[in-house]
Tab-separated table of C-alpha atoms and ligand atoms in Angstrom:
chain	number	residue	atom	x	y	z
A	17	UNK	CA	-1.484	-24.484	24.750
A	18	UNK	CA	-3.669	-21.973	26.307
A	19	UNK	CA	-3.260	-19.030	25.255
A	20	UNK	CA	-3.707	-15.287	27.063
A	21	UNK	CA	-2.797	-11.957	25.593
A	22	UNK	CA	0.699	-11.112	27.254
A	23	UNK	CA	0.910	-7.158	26.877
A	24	UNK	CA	4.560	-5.249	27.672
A	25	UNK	CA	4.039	-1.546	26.498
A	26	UNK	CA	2.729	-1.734	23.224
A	27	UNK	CA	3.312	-4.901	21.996
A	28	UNK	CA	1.689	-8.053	23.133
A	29	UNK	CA	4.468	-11.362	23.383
A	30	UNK	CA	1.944	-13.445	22.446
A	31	UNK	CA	-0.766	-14.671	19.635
A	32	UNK	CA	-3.260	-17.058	18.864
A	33	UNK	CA	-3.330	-18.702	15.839
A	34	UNK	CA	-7.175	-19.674	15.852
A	35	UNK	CA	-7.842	-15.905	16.295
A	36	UNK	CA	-5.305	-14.442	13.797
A	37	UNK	CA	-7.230	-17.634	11.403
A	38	UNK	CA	-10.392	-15.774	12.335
A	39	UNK	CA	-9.180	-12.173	11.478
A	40	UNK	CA	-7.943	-13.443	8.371
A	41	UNK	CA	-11.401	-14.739	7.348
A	42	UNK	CA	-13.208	-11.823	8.521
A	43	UNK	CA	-11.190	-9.950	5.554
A	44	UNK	CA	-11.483	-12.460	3.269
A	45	UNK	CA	-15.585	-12.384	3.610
A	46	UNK	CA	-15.623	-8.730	3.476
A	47	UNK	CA	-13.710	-8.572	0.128
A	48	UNK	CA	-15.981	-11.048	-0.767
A	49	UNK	CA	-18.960	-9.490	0.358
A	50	UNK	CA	-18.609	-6.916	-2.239
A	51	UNK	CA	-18.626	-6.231	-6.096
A	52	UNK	CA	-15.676	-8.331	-7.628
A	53	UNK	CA	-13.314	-5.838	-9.373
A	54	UNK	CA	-12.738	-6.074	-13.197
A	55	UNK	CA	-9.285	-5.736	-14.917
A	56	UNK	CA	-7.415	-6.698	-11.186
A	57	UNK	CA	-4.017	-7.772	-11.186
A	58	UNK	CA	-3.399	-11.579	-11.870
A	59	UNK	CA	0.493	-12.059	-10.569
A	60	UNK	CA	1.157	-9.955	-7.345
A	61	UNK	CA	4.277	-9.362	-5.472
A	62	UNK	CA	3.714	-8.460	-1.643
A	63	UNK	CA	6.341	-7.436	0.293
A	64	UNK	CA	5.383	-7.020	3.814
A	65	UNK	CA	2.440	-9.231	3.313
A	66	UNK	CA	2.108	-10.511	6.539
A	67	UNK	CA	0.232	-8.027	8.665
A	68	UNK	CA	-1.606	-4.762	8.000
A	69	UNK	CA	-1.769	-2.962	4.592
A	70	UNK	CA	0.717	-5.588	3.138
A	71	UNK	CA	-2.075	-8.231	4.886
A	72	UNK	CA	-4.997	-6.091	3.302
A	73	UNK	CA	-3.229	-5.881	-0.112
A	74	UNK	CA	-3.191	-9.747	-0.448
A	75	UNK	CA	-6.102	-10.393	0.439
A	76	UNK	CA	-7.929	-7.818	-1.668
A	77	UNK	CA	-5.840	-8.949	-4.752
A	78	UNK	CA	-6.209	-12.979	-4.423
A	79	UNK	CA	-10.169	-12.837	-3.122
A	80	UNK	CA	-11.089	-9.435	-5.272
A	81	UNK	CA	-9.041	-9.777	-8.450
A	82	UNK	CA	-8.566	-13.420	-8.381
A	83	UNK	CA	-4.990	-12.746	-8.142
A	84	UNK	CA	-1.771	-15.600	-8.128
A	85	UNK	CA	0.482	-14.165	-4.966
A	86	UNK	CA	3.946	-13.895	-3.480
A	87	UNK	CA	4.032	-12.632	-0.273
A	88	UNK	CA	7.724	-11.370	1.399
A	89	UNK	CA	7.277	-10.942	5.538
A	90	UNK	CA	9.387	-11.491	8.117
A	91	UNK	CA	7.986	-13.191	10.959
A	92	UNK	CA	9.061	-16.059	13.783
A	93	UNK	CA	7.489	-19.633	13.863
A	94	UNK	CA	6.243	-20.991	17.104
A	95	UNK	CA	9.080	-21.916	19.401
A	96	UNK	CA	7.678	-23.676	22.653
A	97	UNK	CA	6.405	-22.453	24.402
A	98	UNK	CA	6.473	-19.237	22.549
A	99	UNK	CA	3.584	-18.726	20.009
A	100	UNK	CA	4.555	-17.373	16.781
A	101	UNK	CA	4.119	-13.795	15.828
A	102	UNK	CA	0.371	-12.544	14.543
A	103	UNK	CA	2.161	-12.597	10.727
A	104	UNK	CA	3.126	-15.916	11.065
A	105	UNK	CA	-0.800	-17.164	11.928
A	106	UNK	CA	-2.124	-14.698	9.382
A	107	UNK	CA	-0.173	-15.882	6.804
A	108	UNK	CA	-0.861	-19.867	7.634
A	109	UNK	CA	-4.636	-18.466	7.545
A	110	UNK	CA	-4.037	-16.637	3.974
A	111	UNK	CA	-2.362	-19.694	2.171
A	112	UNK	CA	-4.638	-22.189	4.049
A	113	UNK	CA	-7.794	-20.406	2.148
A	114	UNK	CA	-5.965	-19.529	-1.175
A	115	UNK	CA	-5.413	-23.189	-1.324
A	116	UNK	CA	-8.872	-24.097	-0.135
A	117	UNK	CA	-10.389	-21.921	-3.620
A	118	UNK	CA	-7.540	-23.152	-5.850
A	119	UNK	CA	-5.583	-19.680	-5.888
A	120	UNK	CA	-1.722	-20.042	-6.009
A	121	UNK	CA	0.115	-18.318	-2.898
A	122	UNK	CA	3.679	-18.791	-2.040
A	123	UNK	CA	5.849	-17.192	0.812
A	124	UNK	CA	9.129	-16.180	1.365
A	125	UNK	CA	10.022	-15.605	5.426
A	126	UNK	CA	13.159	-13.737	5.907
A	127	UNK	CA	14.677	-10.361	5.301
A	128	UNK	CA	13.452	-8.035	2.095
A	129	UNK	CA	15.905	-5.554	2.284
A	130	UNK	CA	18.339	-8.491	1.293
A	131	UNK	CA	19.636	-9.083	-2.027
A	132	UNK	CA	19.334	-13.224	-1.586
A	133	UNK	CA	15.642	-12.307	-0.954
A	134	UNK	CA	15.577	-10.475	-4.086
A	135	UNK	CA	17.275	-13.503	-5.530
A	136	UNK	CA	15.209	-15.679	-4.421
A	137	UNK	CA	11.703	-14.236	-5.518
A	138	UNK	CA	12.977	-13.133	-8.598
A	139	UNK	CA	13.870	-16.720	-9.303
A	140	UNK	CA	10.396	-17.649	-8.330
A	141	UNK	CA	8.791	-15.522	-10.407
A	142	UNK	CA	10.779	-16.789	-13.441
A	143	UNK	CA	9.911	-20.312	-12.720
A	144	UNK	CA	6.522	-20.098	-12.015
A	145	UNK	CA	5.184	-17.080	-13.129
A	146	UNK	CA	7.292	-15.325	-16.068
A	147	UNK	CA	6.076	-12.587	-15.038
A	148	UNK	CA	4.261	-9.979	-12.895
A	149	UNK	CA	1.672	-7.252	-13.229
A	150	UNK	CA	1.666	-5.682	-9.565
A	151	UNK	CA	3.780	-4.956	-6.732
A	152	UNK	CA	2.833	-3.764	-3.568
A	153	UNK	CA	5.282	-2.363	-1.144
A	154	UNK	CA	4.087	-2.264	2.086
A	155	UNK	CA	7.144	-3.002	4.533
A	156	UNK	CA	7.174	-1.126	8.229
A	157	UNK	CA	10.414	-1.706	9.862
A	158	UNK	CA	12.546	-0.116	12.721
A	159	UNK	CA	15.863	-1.546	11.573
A	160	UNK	CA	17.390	-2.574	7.738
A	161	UNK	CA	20.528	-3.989	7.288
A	162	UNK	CA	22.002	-2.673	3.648
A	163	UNK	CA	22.583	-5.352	0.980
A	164	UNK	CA	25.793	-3.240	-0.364
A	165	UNK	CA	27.859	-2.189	2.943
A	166	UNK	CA	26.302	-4.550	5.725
A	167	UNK	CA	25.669	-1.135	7.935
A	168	UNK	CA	22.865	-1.119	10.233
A	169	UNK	CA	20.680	1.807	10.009
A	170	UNK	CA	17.516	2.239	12.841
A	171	UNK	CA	14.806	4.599	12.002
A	172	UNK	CA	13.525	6.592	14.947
A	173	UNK	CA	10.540	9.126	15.557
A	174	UNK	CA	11.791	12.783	16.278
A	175	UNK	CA	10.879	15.832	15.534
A	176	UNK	CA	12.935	17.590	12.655
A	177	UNK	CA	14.386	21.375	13.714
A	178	UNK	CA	13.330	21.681	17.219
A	179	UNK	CA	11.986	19.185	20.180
A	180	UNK	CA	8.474	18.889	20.233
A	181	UNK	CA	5.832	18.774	23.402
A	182	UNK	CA	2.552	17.707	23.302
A	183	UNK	CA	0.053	15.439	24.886
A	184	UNK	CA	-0.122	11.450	24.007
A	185	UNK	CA	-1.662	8.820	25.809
A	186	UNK	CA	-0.556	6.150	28.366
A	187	UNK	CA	-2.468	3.024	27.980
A	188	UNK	CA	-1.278	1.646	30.614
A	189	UNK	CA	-3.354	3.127	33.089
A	190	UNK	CA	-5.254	5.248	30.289
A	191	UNK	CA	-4.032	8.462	30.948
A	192	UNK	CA	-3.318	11.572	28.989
A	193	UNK	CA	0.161	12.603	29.736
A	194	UNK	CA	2.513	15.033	28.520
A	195	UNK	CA	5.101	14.322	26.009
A	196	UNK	CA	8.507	15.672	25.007
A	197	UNK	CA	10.099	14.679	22.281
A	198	UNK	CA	13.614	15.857	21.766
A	199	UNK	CA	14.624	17.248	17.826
A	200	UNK	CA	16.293	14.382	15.500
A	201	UNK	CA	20.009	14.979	14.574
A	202	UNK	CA	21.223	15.185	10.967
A	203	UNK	CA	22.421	11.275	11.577
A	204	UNK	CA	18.614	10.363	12.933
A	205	UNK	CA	17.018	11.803	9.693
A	206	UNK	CA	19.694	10.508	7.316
A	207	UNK	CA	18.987	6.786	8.929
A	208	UNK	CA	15.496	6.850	9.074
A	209	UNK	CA	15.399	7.783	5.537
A	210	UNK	CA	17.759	4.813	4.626
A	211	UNK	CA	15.119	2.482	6.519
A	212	UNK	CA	11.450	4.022	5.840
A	213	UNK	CA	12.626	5.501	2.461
A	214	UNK	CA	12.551	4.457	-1.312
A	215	UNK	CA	16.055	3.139	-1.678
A	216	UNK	CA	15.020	-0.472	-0.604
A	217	UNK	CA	11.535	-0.478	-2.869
A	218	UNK	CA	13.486	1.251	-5.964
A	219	UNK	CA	16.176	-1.864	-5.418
A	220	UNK	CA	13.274	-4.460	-5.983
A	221	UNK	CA	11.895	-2.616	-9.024
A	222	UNK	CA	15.288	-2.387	-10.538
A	223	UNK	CA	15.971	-6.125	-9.722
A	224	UNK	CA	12.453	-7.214	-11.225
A	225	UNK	CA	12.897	-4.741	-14.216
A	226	UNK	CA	16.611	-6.304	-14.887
A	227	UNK	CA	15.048	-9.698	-14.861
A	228	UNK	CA	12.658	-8.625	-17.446
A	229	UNK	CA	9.839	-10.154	-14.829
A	230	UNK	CA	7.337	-6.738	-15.185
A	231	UNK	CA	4.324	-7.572	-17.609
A	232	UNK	CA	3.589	-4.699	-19.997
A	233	UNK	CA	1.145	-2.103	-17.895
A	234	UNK	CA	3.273	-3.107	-14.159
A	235	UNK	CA	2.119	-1.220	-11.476
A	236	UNK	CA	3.675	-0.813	-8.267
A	237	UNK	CA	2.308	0.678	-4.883
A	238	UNK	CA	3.930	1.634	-2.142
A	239	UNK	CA	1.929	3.431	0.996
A	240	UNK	CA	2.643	6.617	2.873
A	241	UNK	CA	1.008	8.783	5.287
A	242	UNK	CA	0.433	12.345	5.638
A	243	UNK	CA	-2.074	13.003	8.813
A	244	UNK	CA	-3.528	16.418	10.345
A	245	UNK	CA	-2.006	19.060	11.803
A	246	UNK	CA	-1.836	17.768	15.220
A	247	UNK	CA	0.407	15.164	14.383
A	248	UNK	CA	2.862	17.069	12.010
A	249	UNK	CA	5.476	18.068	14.066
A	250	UNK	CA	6.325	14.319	14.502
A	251	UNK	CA	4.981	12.253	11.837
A	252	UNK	CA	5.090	14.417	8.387
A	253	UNK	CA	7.625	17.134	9.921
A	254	UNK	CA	9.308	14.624	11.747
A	255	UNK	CA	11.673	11.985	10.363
A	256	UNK	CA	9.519	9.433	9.462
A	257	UNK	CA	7.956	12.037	7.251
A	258	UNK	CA	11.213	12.490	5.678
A	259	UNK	CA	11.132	9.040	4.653
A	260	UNK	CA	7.970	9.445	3.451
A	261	UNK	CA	9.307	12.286	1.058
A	262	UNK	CA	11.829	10.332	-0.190
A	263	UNK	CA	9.296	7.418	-0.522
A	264	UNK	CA	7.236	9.831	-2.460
A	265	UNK	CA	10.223	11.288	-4.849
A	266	UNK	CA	10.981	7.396	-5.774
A	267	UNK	CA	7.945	7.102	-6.762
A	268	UNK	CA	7.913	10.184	-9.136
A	269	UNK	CA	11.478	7.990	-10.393
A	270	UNK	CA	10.300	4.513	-10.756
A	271	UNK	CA	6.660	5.773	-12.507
A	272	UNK	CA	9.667	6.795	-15.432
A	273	UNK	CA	10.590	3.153	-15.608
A	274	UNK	CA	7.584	1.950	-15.132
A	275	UNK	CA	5.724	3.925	-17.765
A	276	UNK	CA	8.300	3.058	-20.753
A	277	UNK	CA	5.897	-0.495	-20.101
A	278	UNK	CA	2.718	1.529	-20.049
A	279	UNK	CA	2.444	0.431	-16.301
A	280	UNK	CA	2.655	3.036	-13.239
A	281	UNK	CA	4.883	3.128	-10.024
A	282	UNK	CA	2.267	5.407	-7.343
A	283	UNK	CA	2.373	6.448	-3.978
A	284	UNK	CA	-1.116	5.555	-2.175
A	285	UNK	CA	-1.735	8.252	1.055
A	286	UNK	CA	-3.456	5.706	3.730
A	287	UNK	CA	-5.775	6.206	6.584
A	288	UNK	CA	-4.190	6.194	10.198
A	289	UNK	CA	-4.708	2.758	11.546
A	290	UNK	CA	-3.829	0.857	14.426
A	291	UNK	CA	-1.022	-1.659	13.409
A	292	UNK	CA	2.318	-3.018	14.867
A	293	UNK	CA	4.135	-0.268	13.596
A	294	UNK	CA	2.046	2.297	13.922
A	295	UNK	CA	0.700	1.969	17.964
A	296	UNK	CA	4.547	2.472	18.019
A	297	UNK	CA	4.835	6.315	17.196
A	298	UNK	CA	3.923	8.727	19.630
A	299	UNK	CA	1.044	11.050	20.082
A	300	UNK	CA	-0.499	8.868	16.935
A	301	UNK	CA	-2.716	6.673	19.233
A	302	UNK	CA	-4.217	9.625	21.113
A	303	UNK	CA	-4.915	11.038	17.600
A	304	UNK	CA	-6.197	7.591	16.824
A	305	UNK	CA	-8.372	6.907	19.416
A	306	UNK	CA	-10.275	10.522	18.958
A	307	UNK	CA	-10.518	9.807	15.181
A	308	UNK	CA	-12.185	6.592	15.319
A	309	UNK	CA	-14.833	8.082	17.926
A	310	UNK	CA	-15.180	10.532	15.094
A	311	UNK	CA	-15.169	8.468	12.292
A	312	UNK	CA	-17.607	5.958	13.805
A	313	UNK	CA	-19.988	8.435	14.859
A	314	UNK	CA	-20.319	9.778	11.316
A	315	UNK	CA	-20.356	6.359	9.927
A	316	UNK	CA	-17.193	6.453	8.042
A	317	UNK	CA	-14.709	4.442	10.152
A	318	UNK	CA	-12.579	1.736	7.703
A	319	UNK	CA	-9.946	-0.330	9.020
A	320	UNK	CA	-7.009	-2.001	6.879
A	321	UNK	CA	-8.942	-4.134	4.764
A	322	UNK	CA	-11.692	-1.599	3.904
A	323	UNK	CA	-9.012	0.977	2.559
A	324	UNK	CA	-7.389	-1.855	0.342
A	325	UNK	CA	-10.979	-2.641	-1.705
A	326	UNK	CA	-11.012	0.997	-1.883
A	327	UNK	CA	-7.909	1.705	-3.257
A	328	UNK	CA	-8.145	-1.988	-5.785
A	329	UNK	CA	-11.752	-0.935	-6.999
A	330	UNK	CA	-12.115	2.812	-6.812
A	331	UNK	CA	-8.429	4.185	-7.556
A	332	UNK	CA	-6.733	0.998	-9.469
A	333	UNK	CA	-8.603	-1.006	-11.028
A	334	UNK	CA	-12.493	-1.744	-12.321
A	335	UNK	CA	-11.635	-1.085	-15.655
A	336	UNK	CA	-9.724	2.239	-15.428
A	337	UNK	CA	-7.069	2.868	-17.835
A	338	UNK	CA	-3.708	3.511	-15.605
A	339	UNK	CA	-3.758	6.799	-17.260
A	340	UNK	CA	-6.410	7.521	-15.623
A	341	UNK	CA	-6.065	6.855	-11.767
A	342	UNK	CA	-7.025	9.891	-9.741
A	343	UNK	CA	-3.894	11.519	-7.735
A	344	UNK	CA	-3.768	14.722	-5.983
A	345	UNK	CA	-1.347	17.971	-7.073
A	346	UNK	CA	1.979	16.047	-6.294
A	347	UNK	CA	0.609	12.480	-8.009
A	348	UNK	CA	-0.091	10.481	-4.941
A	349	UNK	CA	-3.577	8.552	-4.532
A	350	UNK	CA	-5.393	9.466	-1.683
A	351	UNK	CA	-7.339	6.837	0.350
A	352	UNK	CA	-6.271	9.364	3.774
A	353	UNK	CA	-9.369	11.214	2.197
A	354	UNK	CA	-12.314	10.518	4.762
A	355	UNK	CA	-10.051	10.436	7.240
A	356	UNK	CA	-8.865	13.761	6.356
A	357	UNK	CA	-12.423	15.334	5.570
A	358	UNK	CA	-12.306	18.749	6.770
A	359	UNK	CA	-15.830	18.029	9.272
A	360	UNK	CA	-13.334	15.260	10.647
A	361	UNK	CA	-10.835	16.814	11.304
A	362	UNK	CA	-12.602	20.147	12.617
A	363	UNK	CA	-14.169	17.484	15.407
A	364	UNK	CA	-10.970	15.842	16.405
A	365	UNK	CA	-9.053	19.274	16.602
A	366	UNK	CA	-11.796	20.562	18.748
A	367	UNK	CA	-11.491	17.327	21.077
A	368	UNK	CA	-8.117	17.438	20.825
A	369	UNK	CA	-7.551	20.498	22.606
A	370	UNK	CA	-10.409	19.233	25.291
A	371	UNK	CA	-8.626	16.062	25.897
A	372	UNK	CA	-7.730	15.180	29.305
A	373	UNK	CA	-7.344	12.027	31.949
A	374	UNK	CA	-10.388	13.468	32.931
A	375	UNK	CA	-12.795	13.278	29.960
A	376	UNK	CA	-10.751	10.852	28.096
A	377	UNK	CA	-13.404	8.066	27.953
A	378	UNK	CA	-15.871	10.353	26.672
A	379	UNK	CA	-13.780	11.771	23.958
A	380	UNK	CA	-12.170	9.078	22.373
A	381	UNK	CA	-12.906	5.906	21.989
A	382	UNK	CA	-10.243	3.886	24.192
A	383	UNK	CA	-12.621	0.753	24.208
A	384	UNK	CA	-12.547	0.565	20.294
A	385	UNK	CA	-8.735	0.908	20.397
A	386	UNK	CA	-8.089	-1.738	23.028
A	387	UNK	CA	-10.506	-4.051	21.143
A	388	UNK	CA	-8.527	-3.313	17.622
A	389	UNK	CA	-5.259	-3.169	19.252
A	390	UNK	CA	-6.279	-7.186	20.689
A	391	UNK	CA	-7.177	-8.066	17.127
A	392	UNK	CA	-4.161	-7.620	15.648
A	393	UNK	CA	-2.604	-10.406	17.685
A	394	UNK	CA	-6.056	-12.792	17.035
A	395	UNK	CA	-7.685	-12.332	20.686
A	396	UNK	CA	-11.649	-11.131	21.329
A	397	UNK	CA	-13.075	-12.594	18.211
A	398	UNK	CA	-16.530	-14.138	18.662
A	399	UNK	CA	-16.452	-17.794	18.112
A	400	UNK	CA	-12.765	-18.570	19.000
A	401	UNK	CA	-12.869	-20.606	22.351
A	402	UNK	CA	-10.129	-18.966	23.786
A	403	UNK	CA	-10.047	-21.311	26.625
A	404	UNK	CA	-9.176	-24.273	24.968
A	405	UNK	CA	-6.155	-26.175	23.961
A	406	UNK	CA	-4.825	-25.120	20.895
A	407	UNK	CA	-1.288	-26.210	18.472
A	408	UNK	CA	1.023	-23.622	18.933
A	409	UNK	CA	3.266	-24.933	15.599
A	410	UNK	CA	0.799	-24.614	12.382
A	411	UNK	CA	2.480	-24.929	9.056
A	412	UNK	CA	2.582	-21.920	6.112
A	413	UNK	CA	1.589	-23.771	2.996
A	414	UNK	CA	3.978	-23.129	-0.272
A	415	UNK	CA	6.376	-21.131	2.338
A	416	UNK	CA	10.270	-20.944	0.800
B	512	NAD	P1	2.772	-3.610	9.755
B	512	NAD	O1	3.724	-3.555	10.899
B	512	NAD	O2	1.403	-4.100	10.033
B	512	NAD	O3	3.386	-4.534	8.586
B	512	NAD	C1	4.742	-4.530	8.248
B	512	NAD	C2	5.072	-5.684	7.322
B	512	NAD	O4	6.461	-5.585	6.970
B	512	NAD	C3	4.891	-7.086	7.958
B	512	NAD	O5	4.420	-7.971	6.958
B	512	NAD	C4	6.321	-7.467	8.351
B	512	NAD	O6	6.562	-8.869	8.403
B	512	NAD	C5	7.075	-6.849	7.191
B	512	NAD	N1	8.510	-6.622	7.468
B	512	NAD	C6	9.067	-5.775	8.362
B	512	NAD	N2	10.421	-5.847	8.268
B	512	NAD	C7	10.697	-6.738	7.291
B	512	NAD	C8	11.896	-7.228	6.711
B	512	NAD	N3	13.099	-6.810	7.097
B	512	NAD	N4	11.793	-8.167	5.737
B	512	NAD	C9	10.594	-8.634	5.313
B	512	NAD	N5	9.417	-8.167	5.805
B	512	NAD	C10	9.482	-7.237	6.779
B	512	NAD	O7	2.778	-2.162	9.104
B	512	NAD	P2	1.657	-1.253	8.409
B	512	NAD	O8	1.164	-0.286	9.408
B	512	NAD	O9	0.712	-2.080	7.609
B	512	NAD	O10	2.582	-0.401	7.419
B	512	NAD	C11	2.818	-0.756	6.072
B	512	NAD	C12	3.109	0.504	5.284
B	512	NAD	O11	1.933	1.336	5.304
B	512	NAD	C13	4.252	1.359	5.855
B	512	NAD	O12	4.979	1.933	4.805
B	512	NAD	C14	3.514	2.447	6.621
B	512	NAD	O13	4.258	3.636	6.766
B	512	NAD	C15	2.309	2.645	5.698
B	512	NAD	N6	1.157	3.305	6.342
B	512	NAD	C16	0.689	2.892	7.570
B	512	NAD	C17	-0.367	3.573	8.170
B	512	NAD	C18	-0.880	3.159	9.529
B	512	NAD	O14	-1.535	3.975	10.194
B	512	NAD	N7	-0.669	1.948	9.943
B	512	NAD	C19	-0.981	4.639	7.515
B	512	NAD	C20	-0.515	5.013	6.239
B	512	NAD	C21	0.565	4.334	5.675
């Protein structure tokens, strides 16, 4: 098949798998590209592997550390003449290499909040590894079913208190336009929680931990986000932020279990980037779009991938003792912290106030976006023909 980017709002229906190939690779040379990091994790857990951080994570751990993986992600095979989702290709792409250098990778498609997924990978682990000495939790999801009741709770972005108005931008015709977001009930908050919480990662380290499947020195990661003040009212105010406190409290919970093994459970703050989930949330892609002009102008602009080395070499691993890892005054790792540089955000406050339909262009850097935004679903890479014929169906090696 041929295949175009389809874009409705702001997701796009389709992917290629020869591009979402290449953006895998890209990763993998960059992580390769730099100093290998000592004392890495050997048997990693993924969950959300397929795209983004959880992408990034798996990457940086099997081409960095020389890491054994499991990857959890729920994504949809081709189905002519529909092309299968960007997580699908990527993770082909992932196993496809790990295989390639002799590094063990197996997948698991299908829901993670589920206890038979918890079943199942705990099973795997057992049989092929014993053990494990890392797991990343890195799932972004507007829906989760729970394993106990079978209730269906939806997260949702709203402001917490009072409805919020601000600017955000329209890509469609690349306009700013003004926004009003109306104030989450008590029912909103309590669901979002359930979804974008900790209850679902504290289930899978209780599972593992019952199985007796964390090695000695464990450590588990799961990723929040805090942002500026522009953004507060929805994101960190808002009730995605009050899943990220709970998130954050879990963590303070699990690092008890965790550290009984001399391992760690941590909270890692992340840089705003554009992903599925995030191009999603409102007023973040204006934000995002006058960051990156600021970051790239000062030279510090990182995507995904960049901000996983990072956090592996500088915060994790390279021979620190877990004792050790640098967290701020509530003991969360902060890889947010370029991003929330106080000369960075003094620019993109200043342009934020500026920002119009008007001067848009000039202020923010809508090309970038568009360009990154593309990416994600494997379109504008150099080197992919993107006129040619290509297999829409392309296996996932070692997937359960
Ligand atoms: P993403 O949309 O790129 O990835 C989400 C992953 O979760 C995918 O692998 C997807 O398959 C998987 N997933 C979703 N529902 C699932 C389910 N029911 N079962 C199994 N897998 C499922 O998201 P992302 O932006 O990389 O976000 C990952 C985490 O990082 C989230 O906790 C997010 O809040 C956090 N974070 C994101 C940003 C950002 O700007 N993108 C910044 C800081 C922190």
């Amino acid at each position: 098949m041929i295949i175009q980017p389809k874009i409705r709002g702001f997701i796009c229906t389709t992917a290629h798998p020869v591009g979402c190939a290449a953006h895998v690779a890209e990763q993998i040379e960059y992580i390769r590209s730099q100093d290998p990091i000592t004392g890495g994790p050997q048997k990693v857990l993924v969950i959300g592997a397929s795209t983004g951080y959880g992408l990034a994570s798996r990457i940086t751990a099997a081409f960095g550390c020389g890491a054994a993986t499991m990857g959890v992600f729920f994504e949809k095979p081709s189905e002519e003449p529909r092309t299968a989702t960007p997580g699908w290709y990527n993770s082909a792409a992932f196993t496809s290499q790990a295989k390639r250098v002799g590094l063990y990778s197996r997948s698991f498609n299908g829901d993670a909040f589920s206890d038979q997924m918890r079943q199942d990978v705990c099973q795997a682990i057992k049989e092929d590894w014993g053990d494990l000495d890392c797991v990343i939790y890195s799932l972004a999801s507007p829906r989760r079913v729970d394993p106990k009741t079978g209730t269906i709770y939806k997260s949702v972005i709203k402001p917490r208190g009072s409805s919020y108005k601000n600017k955000t931008i329209d890509f469609e015709n690349t306009q700013v336009a003004p926004i009003l977001l109306e104030a989450a009930s008590d029912q909103d908050i309590a669901e979002t929680v359930k979804v974008m919480g900790g209850e679902d990662w504290q289930l899978w380290i209780e599972a593992l931990s019952a199985e007796n499947l964390l090695a000695p020195k464990a450590v588990t990661v799961a990723y929040s986000y805090i942002g500026p003040e522009v953004t507060r009212p929805v994101y960190r105010n808002g009730t995605l932020g009050a899943a990220k406190d709970h998130l954050e409290a879990t963590a303070q919970r699990l690092d008890q279990i965790m550290r009984k093994r001399q391992g760690r459970a941590l909270v890692s703050v992340n840089k705003a980037l554009v992903t599925q989930s995030s191009s999603a949330i409102p007023f973040i892609p204006l934000y995002f779009v006058i960051l990156m002009k600021v970051m790239k102008q000062k030279g510090l602009n990182e995507y995904c991938i960049h901000q996983m080395y990072r956090l592996f070499a500088e915060r994790l691993y390279n021979g620190r003792p877990l004792s050790k890892i640098p967290v701020d005054d509530r003991g969360r790792v902060r890889i947010d912290d370029w991003e929330m540089r106080s000369d960075v955000q003094e620019e993109v406050r200043h342009l934020w106030e500026q920002v119009d339909s008007g001067n848009l262009p000039k202020i923010a850097d809508i090309q970038g976006y568009n360009d990154d935004f593309l990416k994600l679903f494997g379109f504008g890479f150099n080197g992919v023909d993107y006129e040619a014929d290509v297999p829409i169906e392309v296996p996932i090696a070692g997937l359960f």
